JSON list of C-alpha atoms in Angstrom, two decimals:
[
{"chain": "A", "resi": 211, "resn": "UNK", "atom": "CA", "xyz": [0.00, 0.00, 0.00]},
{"chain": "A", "resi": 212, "resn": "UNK", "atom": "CA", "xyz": [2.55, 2.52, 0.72]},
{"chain": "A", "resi": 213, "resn": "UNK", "atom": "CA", "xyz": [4.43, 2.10, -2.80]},
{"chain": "A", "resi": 214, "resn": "UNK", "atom": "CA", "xyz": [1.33, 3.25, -4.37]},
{"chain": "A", "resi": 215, "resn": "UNK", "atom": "CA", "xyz": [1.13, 7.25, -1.82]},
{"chain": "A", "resi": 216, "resn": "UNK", "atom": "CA", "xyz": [5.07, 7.01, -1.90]},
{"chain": "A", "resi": 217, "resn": "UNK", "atom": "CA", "xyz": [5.40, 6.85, -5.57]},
{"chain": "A", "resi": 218, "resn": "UNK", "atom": "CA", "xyz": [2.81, 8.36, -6.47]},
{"chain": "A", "resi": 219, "resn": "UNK", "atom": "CA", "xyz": [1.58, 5.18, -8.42]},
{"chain": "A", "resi": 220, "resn": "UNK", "atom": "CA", "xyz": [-1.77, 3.60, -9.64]},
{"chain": "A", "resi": 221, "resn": "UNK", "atom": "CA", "xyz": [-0.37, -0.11, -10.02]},
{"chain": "A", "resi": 222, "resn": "UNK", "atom": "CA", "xyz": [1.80, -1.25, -8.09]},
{"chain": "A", "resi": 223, "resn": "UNK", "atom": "CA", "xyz": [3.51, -5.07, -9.21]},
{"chain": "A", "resi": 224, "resn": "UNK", "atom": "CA", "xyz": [6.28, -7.61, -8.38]},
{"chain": "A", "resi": 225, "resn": "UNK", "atom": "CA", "xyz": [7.60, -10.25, -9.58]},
{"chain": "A", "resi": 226, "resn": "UNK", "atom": "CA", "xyz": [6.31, -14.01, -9.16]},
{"chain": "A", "resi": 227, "resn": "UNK", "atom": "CA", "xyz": [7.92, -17.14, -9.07]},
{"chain": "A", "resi": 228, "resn": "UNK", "atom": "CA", "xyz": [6.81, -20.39, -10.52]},
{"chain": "A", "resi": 229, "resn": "UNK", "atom": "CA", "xyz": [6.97, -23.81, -9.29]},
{"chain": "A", "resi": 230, "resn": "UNK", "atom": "CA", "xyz": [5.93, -27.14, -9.95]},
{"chain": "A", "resi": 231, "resn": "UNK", "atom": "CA", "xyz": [4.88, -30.05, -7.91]},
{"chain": "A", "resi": 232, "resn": "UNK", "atom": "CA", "xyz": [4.12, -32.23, -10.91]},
{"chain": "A", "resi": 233, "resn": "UNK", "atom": "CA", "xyz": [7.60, -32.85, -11.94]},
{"chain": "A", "resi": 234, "resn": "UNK", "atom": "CA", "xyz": [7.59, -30.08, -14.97]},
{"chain": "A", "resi": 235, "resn": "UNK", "atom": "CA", "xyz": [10.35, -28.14, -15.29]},
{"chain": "A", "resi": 236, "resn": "UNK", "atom": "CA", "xyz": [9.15, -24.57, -15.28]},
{"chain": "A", "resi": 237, "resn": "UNK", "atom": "CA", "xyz": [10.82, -21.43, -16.51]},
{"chain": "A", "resi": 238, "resn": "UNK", "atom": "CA", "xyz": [11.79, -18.38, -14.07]},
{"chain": "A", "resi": 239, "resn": "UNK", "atom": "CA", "xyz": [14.10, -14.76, -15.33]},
{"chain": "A", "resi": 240, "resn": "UNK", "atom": "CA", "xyz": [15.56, -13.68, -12.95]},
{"chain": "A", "resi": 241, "resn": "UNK", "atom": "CA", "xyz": [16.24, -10.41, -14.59]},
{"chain": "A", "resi": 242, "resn": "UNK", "atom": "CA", "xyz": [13.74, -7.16, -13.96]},
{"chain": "A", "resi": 243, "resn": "UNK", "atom": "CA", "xyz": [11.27, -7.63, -16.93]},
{"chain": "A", "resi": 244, "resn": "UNK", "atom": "CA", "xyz": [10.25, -4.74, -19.05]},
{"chain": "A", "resi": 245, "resn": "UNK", "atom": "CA", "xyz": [7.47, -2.46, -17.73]},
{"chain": "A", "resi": 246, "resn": "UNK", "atom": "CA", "xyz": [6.96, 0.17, -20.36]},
{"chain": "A", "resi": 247, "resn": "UNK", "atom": "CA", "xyz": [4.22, 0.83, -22.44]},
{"chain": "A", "resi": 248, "resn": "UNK", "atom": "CA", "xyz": [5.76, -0.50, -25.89]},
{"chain": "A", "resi": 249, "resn": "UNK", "atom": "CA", "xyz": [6.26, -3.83, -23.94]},
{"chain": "A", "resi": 250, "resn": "UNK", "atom": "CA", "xyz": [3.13, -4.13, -22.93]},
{"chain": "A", "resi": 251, "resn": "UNK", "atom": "CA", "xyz": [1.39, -4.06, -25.97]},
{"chain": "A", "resi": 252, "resn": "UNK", "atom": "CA", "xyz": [2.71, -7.38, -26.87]},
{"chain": "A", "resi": 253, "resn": "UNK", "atom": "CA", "xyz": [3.28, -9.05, -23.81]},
{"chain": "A", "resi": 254, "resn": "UNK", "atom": "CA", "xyz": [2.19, -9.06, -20.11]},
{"chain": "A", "resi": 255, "resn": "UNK", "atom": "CA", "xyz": [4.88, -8.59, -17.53]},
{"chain": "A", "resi": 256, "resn": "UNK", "atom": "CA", "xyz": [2.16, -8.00, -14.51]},
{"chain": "A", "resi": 257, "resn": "UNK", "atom": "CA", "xyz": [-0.24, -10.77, -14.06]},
{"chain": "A", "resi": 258, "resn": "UNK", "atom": "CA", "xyz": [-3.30, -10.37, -11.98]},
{"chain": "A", "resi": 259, "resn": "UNK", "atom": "CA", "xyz": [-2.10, -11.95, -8.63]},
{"chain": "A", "resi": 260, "resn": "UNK", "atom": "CA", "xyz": [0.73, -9.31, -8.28]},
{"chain": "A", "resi": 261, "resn": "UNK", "atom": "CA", "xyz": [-1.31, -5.96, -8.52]},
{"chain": "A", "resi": 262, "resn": "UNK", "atom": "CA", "xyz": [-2.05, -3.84, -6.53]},
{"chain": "A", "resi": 263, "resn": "UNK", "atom": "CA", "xyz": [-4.47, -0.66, -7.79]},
{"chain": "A", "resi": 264, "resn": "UNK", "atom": "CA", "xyz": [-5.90, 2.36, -6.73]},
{"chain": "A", "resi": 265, "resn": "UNK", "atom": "CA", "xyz": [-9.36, 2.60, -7.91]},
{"chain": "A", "resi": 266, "resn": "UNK", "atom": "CA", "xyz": [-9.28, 5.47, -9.43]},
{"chain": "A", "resi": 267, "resn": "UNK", "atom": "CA", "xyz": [-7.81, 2.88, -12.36]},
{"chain": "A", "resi": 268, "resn": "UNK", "atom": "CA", "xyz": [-10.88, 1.49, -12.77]},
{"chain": "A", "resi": 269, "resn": "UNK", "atom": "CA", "xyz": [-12.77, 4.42, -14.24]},
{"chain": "A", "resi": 270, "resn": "UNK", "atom": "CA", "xyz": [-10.16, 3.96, -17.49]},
{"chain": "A", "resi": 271, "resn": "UNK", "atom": "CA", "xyz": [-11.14, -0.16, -17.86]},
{"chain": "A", "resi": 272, "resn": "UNK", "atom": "CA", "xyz": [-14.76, 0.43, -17.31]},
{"chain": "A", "resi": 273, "resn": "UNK", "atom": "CA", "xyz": [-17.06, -0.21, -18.79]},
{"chain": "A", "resi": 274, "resn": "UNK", "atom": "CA", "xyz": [-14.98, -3.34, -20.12]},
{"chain": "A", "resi": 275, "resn": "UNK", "atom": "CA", "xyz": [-13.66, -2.21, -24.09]},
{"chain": "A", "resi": 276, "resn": "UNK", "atom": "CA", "xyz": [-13.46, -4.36, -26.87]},
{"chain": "A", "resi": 277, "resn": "UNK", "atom": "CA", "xyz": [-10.22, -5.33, -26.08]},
{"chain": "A", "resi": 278, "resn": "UNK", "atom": "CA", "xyz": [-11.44, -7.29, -23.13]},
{"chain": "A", "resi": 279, "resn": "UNK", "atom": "CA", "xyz": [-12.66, -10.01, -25.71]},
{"chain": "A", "resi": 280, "resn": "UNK", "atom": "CA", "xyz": [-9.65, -11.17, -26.63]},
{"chain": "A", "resi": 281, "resn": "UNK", "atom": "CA", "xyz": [-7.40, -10.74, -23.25]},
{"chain": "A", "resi": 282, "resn": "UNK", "atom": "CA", "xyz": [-7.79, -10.59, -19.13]},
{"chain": "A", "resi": 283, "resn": "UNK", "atom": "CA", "xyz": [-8.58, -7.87, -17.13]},
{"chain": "A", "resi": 284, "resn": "UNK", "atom": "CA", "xyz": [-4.53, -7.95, -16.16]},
{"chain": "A", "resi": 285, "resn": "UNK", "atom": "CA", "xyz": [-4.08, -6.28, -19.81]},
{"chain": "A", "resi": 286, "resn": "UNK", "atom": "CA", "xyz": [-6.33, -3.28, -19.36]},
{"chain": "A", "resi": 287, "resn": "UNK", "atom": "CA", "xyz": [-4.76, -2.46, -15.83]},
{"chain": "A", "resi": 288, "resn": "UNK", "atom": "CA", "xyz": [-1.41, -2.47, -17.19]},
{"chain": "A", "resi": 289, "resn": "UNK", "atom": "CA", "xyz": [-1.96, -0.76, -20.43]},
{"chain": "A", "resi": 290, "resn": "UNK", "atom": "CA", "xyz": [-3.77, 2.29, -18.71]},
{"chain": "A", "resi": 291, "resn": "UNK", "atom": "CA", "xyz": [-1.71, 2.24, -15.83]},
{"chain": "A", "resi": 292, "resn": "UNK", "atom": "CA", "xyz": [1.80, 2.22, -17.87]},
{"chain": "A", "resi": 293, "resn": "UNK", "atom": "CA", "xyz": [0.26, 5.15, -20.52]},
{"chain": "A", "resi": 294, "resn": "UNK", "atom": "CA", "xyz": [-0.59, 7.31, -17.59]},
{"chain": "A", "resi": 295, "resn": "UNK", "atom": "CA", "xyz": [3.13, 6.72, -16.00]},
{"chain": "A", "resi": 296, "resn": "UNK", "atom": "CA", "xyz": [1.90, 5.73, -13.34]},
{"chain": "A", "resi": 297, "resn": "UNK", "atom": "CA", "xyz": [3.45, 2.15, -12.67]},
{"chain": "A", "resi": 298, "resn": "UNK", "atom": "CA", "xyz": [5.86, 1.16, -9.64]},
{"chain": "A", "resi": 299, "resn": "UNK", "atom": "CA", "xyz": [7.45, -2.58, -9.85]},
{"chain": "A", "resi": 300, "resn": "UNK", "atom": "CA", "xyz": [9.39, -4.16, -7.27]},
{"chain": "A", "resi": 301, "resn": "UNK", "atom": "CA", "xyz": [12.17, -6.71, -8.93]},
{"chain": "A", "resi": 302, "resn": "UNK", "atom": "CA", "xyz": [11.77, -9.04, -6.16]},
{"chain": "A", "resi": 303, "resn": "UNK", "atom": "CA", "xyz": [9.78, -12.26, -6.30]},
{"chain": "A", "resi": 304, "resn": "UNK", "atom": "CA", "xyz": [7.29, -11.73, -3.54]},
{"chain": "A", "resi": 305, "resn": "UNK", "atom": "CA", "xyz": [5.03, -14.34, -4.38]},
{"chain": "A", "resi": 306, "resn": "UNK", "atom": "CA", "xyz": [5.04, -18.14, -6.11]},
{"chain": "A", "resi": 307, "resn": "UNK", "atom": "CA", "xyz": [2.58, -19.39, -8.00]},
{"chain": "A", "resi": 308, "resn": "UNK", "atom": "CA", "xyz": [1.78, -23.09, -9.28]},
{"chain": "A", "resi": 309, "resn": "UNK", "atom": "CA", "xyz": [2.24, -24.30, -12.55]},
{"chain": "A", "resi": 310, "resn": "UNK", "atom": "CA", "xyz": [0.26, -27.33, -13.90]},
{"chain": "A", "resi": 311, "resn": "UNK", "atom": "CA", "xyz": [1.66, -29.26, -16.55]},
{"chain": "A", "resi": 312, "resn": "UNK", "atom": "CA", "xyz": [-2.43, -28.57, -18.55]},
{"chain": "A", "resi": 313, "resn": "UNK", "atom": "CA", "xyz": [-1.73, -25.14, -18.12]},
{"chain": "A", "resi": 314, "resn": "UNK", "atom": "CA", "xyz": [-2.00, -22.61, -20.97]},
{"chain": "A", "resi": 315, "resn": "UNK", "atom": "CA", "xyz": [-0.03, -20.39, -20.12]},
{"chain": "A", "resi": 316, "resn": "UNK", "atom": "CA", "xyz": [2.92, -23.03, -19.51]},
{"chain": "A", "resi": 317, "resn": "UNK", "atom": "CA", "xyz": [6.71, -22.09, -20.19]},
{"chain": "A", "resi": 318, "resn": "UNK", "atom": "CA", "xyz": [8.98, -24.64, -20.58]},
{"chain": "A", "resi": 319, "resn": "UNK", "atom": "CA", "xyz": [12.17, -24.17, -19.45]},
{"chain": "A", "resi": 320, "resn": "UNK", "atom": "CA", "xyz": [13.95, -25.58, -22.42]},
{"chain": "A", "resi": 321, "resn": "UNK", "atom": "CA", "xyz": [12.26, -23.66, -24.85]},
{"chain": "A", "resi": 322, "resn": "UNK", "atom": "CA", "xyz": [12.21, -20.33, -23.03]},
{"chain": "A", "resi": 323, "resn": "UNK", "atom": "CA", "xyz": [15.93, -19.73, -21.69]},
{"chain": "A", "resi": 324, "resn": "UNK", "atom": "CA", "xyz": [17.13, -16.77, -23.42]},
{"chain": "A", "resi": 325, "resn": "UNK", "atom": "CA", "xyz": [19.76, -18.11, -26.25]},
{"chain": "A", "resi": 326, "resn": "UNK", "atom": "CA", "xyz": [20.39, -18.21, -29.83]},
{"chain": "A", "resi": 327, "resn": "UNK", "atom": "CA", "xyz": [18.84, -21.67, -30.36]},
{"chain": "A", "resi": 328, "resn": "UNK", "atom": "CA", "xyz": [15.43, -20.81, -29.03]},
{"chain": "A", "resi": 329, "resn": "UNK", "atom": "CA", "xyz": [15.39, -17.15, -31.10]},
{"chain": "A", "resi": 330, "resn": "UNK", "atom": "CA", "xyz": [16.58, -18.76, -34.25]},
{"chain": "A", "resi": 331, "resn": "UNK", "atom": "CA", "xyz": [13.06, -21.41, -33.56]},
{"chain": "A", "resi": 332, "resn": "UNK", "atom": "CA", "xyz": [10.91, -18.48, -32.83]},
{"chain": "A", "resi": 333, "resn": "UNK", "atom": "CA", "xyz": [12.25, -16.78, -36.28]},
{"chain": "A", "resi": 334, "resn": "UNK", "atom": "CA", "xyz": [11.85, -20.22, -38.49]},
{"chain": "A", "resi": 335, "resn": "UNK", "atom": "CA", "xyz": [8.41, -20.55, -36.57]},
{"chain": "A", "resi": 336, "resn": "UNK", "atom": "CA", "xyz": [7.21, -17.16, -37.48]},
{"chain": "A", "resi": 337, "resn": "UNK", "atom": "CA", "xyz": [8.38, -17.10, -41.06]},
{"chain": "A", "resi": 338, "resn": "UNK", "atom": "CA", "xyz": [6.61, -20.37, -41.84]},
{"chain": "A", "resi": 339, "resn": "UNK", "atom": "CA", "xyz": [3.03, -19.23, -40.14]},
{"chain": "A", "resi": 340, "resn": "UNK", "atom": "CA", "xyz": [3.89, -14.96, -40.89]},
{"chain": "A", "resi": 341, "resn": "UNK", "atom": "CA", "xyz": [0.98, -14.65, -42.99]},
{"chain": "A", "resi": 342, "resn": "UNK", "atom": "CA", "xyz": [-1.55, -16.64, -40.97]},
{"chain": "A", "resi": 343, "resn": "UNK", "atom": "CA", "xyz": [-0.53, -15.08, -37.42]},
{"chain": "A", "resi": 344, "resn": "UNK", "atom": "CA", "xyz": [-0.28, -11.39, -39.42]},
{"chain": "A", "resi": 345, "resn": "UNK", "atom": "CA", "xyz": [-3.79, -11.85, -40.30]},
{"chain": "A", "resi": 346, "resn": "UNK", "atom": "CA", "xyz": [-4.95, -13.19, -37.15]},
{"chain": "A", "resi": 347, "resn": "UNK", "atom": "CA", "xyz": [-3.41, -10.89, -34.71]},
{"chain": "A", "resi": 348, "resn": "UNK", "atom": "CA", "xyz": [-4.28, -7.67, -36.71]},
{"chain": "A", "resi": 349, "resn": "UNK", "atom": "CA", "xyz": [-7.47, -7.21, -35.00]},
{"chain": "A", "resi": 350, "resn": "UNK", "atom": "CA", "xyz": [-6.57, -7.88, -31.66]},
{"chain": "A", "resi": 351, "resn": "UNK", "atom": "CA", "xyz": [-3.85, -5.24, -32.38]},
{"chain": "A", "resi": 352, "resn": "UNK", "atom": "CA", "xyz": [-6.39, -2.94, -33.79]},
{"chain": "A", "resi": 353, "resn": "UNK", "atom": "CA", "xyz": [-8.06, -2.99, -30.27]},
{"chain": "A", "resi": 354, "resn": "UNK", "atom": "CA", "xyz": [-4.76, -2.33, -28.34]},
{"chain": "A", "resi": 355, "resn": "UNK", "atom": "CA", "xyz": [-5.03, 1.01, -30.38]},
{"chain": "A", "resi": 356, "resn": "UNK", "atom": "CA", "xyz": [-8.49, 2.05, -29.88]},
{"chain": "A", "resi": 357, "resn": "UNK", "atom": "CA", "xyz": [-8.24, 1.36, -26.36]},
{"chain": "A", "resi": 358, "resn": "UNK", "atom": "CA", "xyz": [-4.97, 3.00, -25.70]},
{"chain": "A", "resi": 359, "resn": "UNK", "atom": "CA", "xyz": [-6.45, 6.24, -27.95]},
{"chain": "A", "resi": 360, "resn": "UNK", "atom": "CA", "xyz": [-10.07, 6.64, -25.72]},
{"chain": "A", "resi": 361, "resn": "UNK", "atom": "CA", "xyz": [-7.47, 7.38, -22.95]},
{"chain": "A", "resi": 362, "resn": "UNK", "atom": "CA", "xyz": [-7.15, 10.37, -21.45]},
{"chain": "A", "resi": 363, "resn": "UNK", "atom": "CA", "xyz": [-3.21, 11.02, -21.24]},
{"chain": "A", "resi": 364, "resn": "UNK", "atom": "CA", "xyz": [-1.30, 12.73, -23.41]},
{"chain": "A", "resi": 365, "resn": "UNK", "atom": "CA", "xyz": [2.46, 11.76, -23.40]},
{"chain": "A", "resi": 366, "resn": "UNK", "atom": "CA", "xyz": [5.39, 10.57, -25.83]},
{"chain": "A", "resi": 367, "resn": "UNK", "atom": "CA", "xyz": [5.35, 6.72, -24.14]},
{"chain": "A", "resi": 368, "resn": "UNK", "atom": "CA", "xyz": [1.61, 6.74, -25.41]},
{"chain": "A", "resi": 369, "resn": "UNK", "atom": "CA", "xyz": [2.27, 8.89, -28.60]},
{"chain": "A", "resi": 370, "resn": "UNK", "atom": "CA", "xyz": [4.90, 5.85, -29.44]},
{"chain": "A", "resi": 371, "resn": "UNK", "atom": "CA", "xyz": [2.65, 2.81, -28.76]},
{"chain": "A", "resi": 372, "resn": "UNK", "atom": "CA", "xyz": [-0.10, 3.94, -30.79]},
{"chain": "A", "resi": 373, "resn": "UNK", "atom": "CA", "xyz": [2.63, 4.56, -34.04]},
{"chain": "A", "resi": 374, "resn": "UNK", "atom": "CA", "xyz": [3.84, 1.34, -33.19]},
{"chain": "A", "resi": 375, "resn": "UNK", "atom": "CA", "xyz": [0.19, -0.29, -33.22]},
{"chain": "A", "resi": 376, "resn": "UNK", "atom": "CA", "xyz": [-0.08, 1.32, -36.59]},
{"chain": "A", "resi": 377, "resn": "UNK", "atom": "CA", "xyz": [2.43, -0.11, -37.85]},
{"chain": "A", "resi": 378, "resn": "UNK", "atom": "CA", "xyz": [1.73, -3.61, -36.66]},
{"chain": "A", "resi": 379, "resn": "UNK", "atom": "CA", "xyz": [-1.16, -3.71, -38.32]},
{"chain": "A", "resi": 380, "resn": "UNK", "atom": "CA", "xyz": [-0.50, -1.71, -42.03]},
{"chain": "A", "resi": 381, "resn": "UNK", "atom": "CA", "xyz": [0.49, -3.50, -44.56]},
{"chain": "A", "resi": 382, "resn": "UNK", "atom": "CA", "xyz": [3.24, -3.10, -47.44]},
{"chain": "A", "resi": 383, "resn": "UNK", "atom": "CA", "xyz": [6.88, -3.07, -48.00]},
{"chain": "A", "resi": 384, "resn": "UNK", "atom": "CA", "xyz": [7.09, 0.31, -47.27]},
{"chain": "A", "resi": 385, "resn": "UNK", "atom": "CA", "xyz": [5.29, -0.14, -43.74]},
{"chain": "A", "resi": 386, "resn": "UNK", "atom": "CA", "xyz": [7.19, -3.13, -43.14]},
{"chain": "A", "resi": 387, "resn": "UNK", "atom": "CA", "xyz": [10.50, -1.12, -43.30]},
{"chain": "A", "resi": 388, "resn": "UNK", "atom": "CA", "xyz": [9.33, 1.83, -41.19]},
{"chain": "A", "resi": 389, "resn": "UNK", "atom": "CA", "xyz": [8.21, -0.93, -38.41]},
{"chain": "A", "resi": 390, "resn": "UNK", "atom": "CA", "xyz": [11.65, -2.26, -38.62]},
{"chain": "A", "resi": 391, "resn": "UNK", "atom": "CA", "xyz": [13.50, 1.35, -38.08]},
{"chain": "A", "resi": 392, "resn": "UNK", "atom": "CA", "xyz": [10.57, 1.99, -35.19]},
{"chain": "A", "resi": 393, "resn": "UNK", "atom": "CA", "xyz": [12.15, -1.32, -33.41]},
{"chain": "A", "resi": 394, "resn": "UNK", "atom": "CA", "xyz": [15.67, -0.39, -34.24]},
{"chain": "A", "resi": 395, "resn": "UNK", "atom": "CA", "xyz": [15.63, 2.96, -32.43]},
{"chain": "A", "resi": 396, "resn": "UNK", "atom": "CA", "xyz": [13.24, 1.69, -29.78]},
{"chain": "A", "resi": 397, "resn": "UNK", "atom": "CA", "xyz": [15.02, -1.42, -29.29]},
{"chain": "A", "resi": 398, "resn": "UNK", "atom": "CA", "xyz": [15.74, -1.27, -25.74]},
{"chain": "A", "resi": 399, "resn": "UNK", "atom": "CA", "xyz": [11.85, -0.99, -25.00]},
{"chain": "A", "resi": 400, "resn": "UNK", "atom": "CA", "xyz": [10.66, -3.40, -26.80]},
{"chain": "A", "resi": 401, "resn": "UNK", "atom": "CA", "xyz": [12.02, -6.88, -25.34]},
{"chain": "A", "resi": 402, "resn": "UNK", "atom": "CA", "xyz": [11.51, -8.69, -21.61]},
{"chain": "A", "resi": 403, "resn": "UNK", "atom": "CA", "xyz": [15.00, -6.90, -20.74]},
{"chain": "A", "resi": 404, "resn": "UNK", "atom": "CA", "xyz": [17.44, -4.22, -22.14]},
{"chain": "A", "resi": 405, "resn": "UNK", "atom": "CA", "xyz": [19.97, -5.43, -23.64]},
{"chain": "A", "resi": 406, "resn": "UNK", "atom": "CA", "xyz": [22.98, -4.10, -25.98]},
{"chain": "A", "resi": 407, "resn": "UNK", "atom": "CA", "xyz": [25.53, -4.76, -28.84]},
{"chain": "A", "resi": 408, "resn": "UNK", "atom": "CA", "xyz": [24.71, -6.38, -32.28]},
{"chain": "A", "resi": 409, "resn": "UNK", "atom": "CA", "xyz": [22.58, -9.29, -32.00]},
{"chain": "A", "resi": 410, "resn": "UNK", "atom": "CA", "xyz": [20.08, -6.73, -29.95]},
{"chain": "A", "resi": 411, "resn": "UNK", "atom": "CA", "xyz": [20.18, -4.58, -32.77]},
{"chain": "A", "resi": 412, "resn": "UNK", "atom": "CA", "xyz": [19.60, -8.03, -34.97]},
{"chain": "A", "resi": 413, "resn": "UNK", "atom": "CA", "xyz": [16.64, -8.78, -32.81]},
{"chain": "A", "resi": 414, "resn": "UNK", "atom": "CA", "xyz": [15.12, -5.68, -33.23]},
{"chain": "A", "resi": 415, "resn": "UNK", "atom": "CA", "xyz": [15.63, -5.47, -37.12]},
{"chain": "A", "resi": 416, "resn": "UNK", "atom": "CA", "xyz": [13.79, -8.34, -37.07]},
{"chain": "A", "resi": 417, "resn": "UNK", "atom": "CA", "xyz": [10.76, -7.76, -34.41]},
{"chain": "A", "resi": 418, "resn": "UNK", "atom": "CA", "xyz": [8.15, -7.77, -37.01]},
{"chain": "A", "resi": 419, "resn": "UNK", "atom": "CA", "xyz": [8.24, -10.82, -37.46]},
{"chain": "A", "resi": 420, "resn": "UNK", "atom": "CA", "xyz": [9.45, -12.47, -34.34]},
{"chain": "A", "resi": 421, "resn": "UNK", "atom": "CA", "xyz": [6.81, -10.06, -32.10]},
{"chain": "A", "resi": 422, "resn": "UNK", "atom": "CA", "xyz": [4.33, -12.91, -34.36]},
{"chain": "A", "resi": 423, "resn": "UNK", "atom": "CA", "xyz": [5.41, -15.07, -31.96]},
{"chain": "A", "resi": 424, "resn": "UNK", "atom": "CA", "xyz": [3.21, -14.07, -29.16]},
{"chain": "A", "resi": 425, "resn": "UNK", "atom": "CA", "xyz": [0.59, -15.11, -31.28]},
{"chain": "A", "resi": 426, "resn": "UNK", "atom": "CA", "xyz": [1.29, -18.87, -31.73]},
{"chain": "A", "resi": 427, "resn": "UNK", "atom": "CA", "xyz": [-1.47, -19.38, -29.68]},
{"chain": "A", "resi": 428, "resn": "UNK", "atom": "CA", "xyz": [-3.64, -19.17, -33.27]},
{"chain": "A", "resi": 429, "resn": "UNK", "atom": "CA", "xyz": [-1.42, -21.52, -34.49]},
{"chain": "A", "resi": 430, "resn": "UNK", "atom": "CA", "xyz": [-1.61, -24.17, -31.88]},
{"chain": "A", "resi": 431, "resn": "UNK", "atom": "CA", "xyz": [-5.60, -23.58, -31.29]},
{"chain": "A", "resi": 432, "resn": "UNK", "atom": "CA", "xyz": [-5.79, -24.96, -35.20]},
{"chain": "A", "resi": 433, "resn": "UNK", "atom": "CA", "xyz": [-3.41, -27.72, -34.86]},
{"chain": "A", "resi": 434, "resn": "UNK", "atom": "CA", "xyz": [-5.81, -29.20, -31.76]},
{"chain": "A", "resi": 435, "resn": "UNK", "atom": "CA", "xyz": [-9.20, -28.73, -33.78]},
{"chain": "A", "resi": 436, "resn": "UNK", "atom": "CA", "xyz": [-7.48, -30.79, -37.00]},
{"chain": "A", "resi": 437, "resn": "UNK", "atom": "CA", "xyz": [-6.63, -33.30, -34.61]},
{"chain": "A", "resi": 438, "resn": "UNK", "atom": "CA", "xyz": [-9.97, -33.71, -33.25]},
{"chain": "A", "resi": 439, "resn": "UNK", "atom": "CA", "xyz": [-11.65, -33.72, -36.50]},
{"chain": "A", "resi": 440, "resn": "UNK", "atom": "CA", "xyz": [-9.26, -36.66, -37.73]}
]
């Protein structure tokens, strides 16, 4: 409670720590995940059991958008909490959570460590479904936008994720290569942690198409209804 008079903050998160009792190996970074608005967009970093709001947040979620049809409440905190500046995290795990081997949302550990192997998979992975996932996610992008433009706050973080939304979801060459120099210069903002040197400048280059990734859900949603119907 006090981070959120101290800092003057709306959300107030930590990080979690996963564990199994099942005998799956489950994934855990250790480093202090990404909590700016361009981040967000694409991936959560906050997940419901760590926040803490003020309710005053609530009058920027409610009533529910559009958005809230194809994501968790979790989302719409963040989002509006991150484009009003208003987010404090504490890089400390303060809290463990279970992981069940059905789960969804399940990492494995072998095929989440951070290393060339797994980022070259994600790339192969992403060219070989691009157009499929492009098509998919482009609405669900779409609604990032429109929620992030009905609110009220008026700031270059904001300013930036709504360009980058744009460009997520035009189409063309031409749009293509603009979305790759938006990545470039906002490289360290876009992934789980900053990082420097060449192959984060690679990685960027080449977000377009690897940000697909965190869309394979599509993918593996058809795989499971052509199994049942054979």
């Amino acid at each position: 409670m006090a981070a959120l008079t101290e800092h003057d903050a709306w959300l107030v998160s930590h990080k979690s720590k996963p564990f199994s009792d099942d005998g799956h190996n489950v994934h855990y970074d250790a480093r202090r995940p990404n909590t700016g608005l361009l981040r967000l967009c694409y991936q959560t970093e906050m997940h419901g059991h760590t926040q803490l709001f003020r309710r005053q947040l609530l009058q920027h979620i409610l009533p529910p958008p559009p958005l809230l049809a194809v994501t968790k409440y979790d989302v719409l905190t963040q989002l509006a909490a991150a484009a009003a500046g208003k987010v404090w995290f504490i890089n400390a795990p303060l809290t463990h959570f279970r992981r069940h081997t059905g789960a969804n949302t399940l990492t494995d550990m072998t095929t989440s460590k951070h290393s060339i192997h797994n980022a070259l998979r994600q790339l192969i992975f992403c060219l070989h479904h691009y157009r499929t996932l492009k098509k998919r996610s482009r609405n669900d992008y779409k609604m990032v936008a429109c929620f992030l433009d009905s609110l009220p706050f008026h700031n270059k973080e904001k300013d930036d994720a709504l360009l980058m939304m744009r460009l997520q979801t035009g189409r063309g060459a031409v749009n293509f290569l603009r979305f790759q120099c938006f990545c470039l210069r906002h490289r360290h903002e876009i992934f789980y942690a900053p990082a420097h040197g060449l192959a984060n400048a690679l990685r960027a280059w080449l977000y377009p198409v690897l940000c697909l990734h965190y869309k394979r859900r599509y993918i593996l949603e058809n795989n499971k209804e052509e199994k049942k119907q054979n």
